Short mmCIF file of C-alpha atoms in Angstrom, two decimals:
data_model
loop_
_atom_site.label_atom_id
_atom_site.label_comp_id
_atom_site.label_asym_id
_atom_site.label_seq_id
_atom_site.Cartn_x
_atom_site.Cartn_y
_atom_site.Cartn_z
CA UNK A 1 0.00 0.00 0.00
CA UNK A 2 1.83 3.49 -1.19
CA UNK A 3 1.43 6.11 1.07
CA UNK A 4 2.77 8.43 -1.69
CA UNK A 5 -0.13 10.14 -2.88
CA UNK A 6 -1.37 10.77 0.52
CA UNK A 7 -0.38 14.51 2.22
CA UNK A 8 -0.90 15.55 5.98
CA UNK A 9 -3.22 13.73 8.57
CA UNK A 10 -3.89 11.22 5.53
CA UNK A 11 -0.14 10.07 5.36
CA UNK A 12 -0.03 10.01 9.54
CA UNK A 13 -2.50 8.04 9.42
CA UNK A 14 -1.96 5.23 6.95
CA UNK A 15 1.52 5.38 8.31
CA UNK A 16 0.55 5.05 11.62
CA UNK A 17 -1.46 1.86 11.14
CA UNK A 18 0.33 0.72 7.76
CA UNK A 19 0.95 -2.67 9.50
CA UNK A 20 -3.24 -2.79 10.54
CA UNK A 21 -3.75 -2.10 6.82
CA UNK A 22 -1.21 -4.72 5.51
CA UNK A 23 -3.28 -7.72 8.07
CA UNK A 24 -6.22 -6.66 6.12
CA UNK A 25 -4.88 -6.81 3.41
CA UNK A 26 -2.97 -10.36 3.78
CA UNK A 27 -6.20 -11.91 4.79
CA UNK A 28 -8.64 -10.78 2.42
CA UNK A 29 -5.69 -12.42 -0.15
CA UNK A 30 -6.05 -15.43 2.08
CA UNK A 31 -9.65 -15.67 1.58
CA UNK A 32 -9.53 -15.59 -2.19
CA UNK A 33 -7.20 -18.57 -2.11
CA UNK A 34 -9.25 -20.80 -0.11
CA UNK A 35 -12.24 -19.80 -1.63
CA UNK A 36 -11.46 -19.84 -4.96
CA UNK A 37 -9.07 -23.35 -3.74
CA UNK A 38 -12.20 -24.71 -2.81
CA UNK A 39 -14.10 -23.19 -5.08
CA UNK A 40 -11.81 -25.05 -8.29
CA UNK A 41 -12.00 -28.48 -5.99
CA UNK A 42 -15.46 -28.42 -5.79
CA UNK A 43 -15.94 -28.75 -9.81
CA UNK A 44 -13.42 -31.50 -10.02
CA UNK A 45 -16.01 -34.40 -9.90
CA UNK A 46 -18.99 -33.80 -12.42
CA UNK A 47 -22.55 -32.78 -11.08
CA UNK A 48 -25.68 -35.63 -11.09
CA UNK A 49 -28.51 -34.64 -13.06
CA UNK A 50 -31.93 -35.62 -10.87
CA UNK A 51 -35.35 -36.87 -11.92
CA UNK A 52 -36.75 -33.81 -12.54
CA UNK A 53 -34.05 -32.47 -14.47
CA UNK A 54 -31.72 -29.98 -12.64
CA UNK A 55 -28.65 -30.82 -11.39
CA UNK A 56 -26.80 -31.66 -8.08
CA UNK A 57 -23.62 -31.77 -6.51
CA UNK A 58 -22.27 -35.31 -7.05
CA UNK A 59 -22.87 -37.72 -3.66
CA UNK A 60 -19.14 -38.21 -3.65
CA UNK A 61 -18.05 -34.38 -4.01
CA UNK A 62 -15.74 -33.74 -0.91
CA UNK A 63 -14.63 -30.17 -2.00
CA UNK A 64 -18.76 -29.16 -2.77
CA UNK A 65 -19.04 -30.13 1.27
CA UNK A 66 -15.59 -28.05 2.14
CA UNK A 67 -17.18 -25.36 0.35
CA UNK A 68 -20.32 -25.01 2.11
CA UNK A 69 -18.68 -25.68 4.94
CA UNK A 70 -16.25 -22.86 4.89
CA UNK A 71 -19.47 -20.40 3.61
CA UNK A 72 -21.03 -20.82 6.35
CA UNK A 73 -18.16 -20.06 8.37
CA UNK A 74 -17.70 -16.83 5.83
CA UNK A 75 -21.53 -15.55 6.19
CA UNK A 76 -20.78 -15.58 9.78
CA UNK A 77 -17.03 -14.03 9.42
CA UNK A 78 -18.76 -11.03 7.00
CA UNK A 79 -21.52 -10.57 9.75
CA UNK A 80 -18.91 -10.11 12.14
CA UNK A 81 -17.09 -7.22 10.34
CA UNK A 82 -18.76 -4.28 11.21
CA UNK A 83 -18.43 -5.02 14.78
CA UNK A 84 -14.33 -5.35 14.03
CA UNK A 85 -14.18 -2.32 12.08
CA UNK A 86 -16.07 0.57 14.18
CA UNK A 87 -14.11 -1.24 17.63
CA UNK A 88 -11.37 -0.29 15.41
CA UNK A 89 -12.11 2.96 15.10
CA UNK A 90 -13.71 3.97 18.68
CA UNK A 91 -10.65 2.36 19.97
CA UNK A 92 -7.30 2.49 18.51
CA UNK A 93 -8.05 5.13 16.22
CA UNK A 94 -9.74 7.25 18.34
CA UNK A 95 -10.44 6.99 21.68
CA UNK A 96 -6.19 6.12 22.25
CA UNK A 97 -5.05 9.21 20.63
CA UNK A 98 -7.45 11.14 23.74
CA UNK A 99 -6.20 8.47 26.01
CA UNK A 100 -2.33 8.67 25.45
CA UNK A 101 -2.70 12.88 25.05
CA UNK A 102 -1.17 12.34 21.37
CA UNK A 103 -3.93 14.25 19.27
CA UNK A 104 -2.18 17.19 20.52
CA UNK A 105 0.77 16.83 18.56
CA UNK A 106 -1.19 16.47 15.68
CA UNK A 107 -3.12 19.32 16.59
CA UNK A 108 0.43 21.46 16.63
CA UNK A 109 0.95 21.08 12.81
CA UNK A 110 -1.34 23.95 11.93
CA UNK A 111 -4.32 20.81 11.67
CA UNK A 112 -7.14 22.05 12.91
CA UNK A 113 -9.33 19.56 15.08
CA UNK A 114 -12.16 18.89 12.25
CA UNK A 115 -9.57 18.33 9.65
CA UNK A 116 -7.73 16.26 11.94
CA UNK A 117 -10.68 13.85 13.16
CA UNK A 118 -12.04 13.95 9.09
CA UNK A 119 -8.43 12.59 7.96
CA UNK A 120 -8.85 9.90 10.22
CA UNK A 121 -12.36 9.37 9.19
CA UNK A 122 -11.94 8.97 5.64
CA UNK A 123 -8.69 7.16 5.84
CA UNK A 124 -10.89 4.35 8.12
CA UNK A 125 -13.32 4.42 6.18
CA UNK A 126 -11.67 4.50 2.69
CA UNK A 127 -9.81 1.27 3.82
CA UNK A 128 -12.41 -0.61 5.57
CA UNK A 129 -15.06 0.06 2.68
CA UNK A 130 -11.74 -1.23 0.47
CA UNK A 131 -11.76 -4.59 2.29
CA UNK A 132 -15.49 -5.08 2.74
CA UNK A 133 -16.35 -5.11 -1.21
CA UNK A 134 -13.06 -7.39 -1.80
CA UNK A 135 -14.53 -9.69 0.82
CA UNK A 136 -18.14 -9.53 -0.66
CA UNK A 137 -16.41 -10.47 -4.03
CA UNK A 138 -14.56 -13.13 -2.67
CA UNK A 139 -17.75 -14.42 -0.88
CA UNK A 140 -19.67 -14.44 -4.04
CA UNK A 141 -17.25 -16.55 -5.58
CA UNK A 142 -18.14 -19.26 -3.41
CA UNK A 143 -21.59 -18.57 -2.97
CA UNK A 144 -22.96 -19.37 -7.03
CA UNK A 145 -21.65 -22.65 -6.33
CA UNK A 146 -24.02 -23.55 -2.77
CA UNK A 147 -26.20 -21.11 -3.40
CA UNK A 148 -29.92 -22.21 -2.81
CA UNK A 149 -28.51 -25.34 -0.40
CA UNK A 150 -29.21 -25.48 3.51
CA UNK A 151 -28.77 -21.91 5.59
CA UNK A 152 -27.27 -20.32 2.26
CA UNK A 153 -30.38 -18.99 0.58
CA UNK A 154 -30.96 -15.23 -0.56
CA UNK A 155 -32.68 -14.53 2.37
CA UNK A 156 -30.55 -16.28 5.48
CA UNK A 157 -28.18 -14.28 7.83
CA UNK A 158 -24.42 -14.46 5.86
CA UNK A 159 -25.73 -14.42 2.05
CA UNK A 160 -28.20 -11.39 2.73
CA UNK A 161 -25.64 -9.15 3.88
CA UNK A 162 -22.76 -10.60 1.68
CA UNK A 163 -24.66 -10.34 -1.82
CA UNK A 164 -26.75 -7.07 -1.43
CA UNK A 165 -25.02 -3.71 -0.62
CA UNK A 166 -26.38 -3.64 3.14
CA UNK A 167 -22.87 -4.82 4.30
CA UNK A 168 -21.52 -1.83 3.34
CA UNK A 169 -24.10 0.35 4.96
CA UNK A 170 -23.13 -1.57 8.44
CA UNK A 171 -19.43 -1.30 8.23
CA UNK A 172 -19.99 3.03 7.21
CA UNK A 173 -22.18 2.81 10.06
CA UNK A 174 -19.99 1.10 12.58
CA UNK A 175 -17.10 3.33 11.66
CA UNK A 176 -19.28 6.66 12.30
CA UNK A 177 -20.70 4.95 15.37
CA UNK A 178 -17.11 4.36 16.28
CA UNK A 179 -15.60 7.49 15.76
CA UNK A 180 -18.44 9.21 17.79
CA UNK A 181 -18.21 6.35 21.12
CA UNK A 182 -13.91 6.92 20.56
CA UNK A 183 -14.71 10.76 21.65
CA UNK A 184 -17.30 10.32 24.40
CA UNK A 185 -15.39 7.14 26.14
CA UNK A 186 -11.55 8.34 25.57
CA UNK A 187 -10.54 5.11 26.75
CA UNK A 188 -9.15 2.61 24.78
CA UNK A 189 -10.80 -0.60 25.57
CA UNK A 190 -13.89 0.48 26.67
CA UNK A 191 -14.66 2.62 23.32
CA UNK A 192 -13.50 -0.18 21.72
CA UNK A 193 -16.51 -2.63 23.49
CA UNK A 194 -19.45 -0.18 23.66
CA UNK A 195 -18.85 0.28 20.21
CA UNK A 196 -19.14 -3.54 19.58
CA UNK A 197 -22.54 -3.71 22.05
CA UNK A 198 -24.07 -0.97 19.90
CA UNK A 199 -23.69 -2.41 15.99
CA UNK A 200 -24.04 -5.87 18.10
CA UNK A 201 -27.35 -4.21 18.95
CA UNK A 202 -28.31 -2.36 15.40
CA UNK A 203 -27.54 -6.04 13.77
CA UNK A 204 -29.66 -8.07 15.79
CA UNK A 205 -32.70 -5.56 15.88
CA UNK A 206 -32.32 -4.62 12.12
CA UNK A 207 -31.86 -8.51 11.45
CA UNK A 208 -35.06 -9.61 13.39
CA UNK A 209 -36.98 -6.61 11.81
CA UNK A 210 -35.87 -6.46 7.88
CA UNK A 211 -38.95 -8.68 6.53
CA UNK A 212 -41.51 -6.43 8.06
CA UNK A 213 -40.38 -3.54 5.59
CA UNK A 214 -42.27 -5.17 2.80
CA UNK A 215 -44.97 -6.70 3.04
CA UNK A 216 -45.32 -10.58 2.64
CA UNK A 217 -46.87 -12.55 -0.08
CA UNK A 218 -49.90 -15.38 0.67
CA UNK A 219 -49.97 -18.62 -1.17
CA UNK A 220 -53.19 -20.74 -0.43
CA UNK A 221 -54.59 -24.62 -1.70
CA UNK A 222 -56.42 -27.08 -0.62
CA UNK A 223 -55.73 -29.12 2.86
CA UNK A 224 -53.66 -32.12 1.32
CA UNK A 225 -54.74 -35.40 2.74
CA UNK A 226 -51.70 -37.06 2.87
CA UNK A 227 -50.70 -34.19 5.55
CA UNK A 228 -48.06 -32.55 2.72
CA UNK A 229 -47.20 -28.28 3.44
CA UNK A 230 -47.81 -26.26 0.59
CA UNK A 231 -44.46 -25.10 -1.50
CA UNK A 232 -43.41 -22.11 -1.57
CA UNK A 233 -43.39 -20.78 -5.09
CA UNK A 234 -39.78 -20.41 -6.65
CA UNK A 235 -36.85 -19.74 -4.47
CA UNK A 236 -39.22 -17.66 -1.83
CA UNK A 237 -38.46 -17.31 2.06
CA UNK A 238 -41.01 -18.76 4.12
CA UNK A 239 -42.43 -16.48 6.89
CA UNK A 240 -45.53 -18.41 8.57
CA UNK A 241 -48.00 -21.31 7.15
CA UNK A 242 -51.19 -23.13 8.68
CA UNK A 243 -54.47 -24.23 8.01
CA UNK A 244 -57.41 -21.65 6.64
CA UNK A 245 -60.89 -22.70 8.06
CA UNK A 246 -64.10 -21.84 6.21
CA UNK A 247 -65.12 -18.17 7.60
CA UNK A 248 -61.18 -17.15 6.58
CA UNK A 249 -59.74 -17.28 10.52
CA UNK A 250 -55.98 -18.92 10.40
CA UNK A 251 -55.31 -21.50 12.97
CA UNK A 252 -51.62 -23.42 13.72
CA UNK A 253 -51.48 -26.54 11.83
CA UNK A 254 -49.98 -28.22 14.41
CA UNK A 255 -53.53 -28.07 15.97
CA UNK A 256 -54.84 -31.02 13.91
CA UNK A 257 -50.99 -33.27 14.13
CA UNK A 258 -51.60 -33.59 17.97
CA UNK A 259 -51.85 -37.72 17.26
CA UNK A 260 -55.10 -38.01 16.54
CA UNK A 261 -57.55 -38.00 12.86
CA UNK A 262 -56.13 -35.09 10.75
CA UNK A 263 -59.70 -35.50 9.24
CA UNK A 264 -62.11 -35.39 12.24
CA UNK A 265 -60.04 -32.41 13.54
CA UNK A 266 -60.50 -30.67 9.73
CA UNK A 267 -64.15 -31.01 9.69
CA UNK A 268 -64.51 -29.97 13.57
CA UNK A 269 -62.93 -27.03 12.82
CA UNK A 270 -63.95 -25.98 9.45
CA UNK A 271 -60.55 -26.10 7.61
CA UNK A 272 -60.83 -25.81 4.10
CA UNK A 273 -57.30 -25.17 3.24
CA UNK A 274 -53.72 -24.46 3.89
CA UNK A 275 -51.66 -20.99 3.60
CA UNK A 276 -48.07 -20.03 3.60
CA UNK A 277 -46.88 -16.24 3.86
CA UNK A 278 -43.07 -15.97 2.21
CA UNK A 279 -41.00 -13.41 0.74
CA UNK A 280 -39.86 -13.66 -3.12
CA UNK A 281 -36.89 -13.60 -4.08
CA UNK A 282 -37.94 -10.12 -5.54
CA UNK A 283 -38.28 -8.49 -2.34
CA UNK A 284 -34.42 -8.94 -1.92
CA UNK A 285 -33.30 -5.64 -3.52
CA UNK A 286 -36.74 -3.50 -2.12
CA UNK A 287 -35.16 -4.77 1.29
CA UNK A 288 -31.59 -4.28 0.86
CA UNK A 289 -32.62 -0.87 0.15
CA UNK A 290 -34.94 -0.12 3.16
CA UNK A 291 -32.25 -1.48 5.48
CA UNK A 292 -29.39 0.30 3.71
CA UNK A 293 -31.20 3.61 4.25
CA UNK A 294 -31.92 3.29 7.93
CA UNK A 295 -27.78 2.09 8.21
CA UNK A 296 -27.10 5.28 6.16
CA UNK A 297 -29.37 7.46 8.25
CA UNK A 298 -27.69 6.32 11.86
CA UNK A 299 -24.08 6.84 10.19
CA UNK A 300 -25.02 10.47 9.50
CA UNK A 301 -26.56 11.34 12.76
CA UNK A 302 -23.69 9.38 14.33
CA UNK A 303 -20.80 11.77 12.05
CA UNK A 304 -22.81 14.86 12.75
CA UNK A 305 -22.57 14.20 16.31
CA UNK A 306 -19.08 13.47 16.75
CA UNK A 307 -18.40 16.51 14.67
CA UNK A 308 -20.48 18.73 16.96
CA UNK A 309 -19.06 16.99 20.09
CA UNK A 310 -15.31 17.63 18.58
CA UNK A 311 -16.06 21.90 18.14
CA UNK A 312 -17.51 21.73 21.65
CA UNK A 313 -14.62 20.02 23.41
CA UNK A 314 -11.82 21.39 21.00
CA UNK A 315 -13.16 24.91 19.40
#
């Protein structure tokens, strides 16, 4: 990484944490070899073609089960790196250059403290926006081969944030959330894990609430005797399913699978049919958006904060 075309706070900084940015670096090259290692081993032995006609991964295909393996471990890895990136930031970045008194020095070189905290800023967030979309590529990679097989559909936690642009929005939020927490803590570790509690927090609530923004789809048929669910049309993301009864109430369908008739409990209840609610796949990108809006939203507020809080404490 040349430092050559960088002046100022921007050359400080990379400087500073040159060996941070090198790590990075090294293992997002490390990725791309295993991935695409496995990715190469996993086409060795030929697919099977099934009954209906598409294809599967042959029975015998070791590298097809080291791939999936190591995507799940990836989705979860890629989930993980906004937390990484904005302790980062709130920490070493940040908060230590309060903590250890050393912003002053930078301060001395005719910086003043906004264009100080913004080199830092941009420098973070240059780099870590640099290593996110190389790790999203690398991901992807990987993912056309298992896509669609078990906990690696569009919609499951790891290939909804690694294939849409929402990762992105969570790593520019964490490292706005970060820079603000590094100001208000000043203290090293403690920046570095409040910072990792709050996007801990804005993942899980944003994760449990992103398929309420649209609204879901209802497929209904008729109550199958033979006890079968309805599919779900194409590739879509189940929500909920039961049984409909004949004045259009929804009941569980476990109700009627309690060990006794299926058919007795039907009739005494007036079921006449069976629904699922799911997502399509087409509500991927209408999400993606919603949630990368909100994400974009809370970095804003987050930089306009820290901003304010930096004139206030060093006009």
């Amino acid at each position: 990484m040349s430092t050559l075309a960088l002046k100022g706070s921007y050359w400080v900084t990379v400087r500073q944490y040159r060996r941070t940015l090198w790590t990075a670096g090294a293992l997002a090259a490390l990725s791309l070899a295993v991935i695409g290692g496995l990715r190469i081993w996993s086409g060795q032995i030929p697919d099977r073609r099934l009954q209906d006609g598409t294809w599967a991964p042959a029975d015998e295909s070791r590298g097809y089960e080291m791939l999936r393996l190591a995507m799940e471990y990836a989705g979860t890895g890629l989930i993980l790196l906004p937390l990484l990136a904005g302790a980062f930031v709130a920490g070493p970045l940040v908060a230590r250059e309060f903590e250890s008194g050393t912003y002053r020095l930078g301060l001395t070189q005719s910086v003043t403290p906004t264009a100080w905290l913004r080199a830092k800023l941009l420098t973070a967030g240059g780099a870590a926006l640099a290593i996110t979309v190389v790790l999203m590529g690398v991901y992807r990679i990987g993912w056309t081969r298992v896509a669609g097989s078990y906990q690696l559909s569009w919609g499951d936690r790891g290939p909804y944030e690694a294939t849409g642009v929402v990762l992105v929005a969570y790593v520019l939020a964490a490292v706005a959330v970060g820079t603000l927490v590094g100001q208000l803590i000043r203290r090293t570790v403690l920046a570095m894990a409040a910072t990792g509690l709050v996007m801990g927090l804005v993942l899980f609530v944003l994760g449990s609430l992103r398929w309420s923004f649209v609204g879901v789809e209802t497929h209904t048929g008729p109550i199958s005797q033979a006890g079968g669910a309805l599919e779900i049309p194409g590739n879509g993301l189940m929500m909920d399913m039961g049984l409909l009864t004949r004045d259009g109430r929804r009941i569980e369908e476990w109700t009627c699978y309690d060990g006794g008739s299926p058919e007795t409990c039907w009739a005494a209840k007036n079921v006449v049919g069976q629904y699922v609610d799911y997502h399509p796949e087409s509500h991927f990108w209408p999400t993606q958006l919603i949630e990368t809006g909100i994400l974009l939203a809370l970095a804003a507020l987050a930089l306009l904060a820290a901003f304010r809080l930096l004139r206030a404490r060093l006009p």
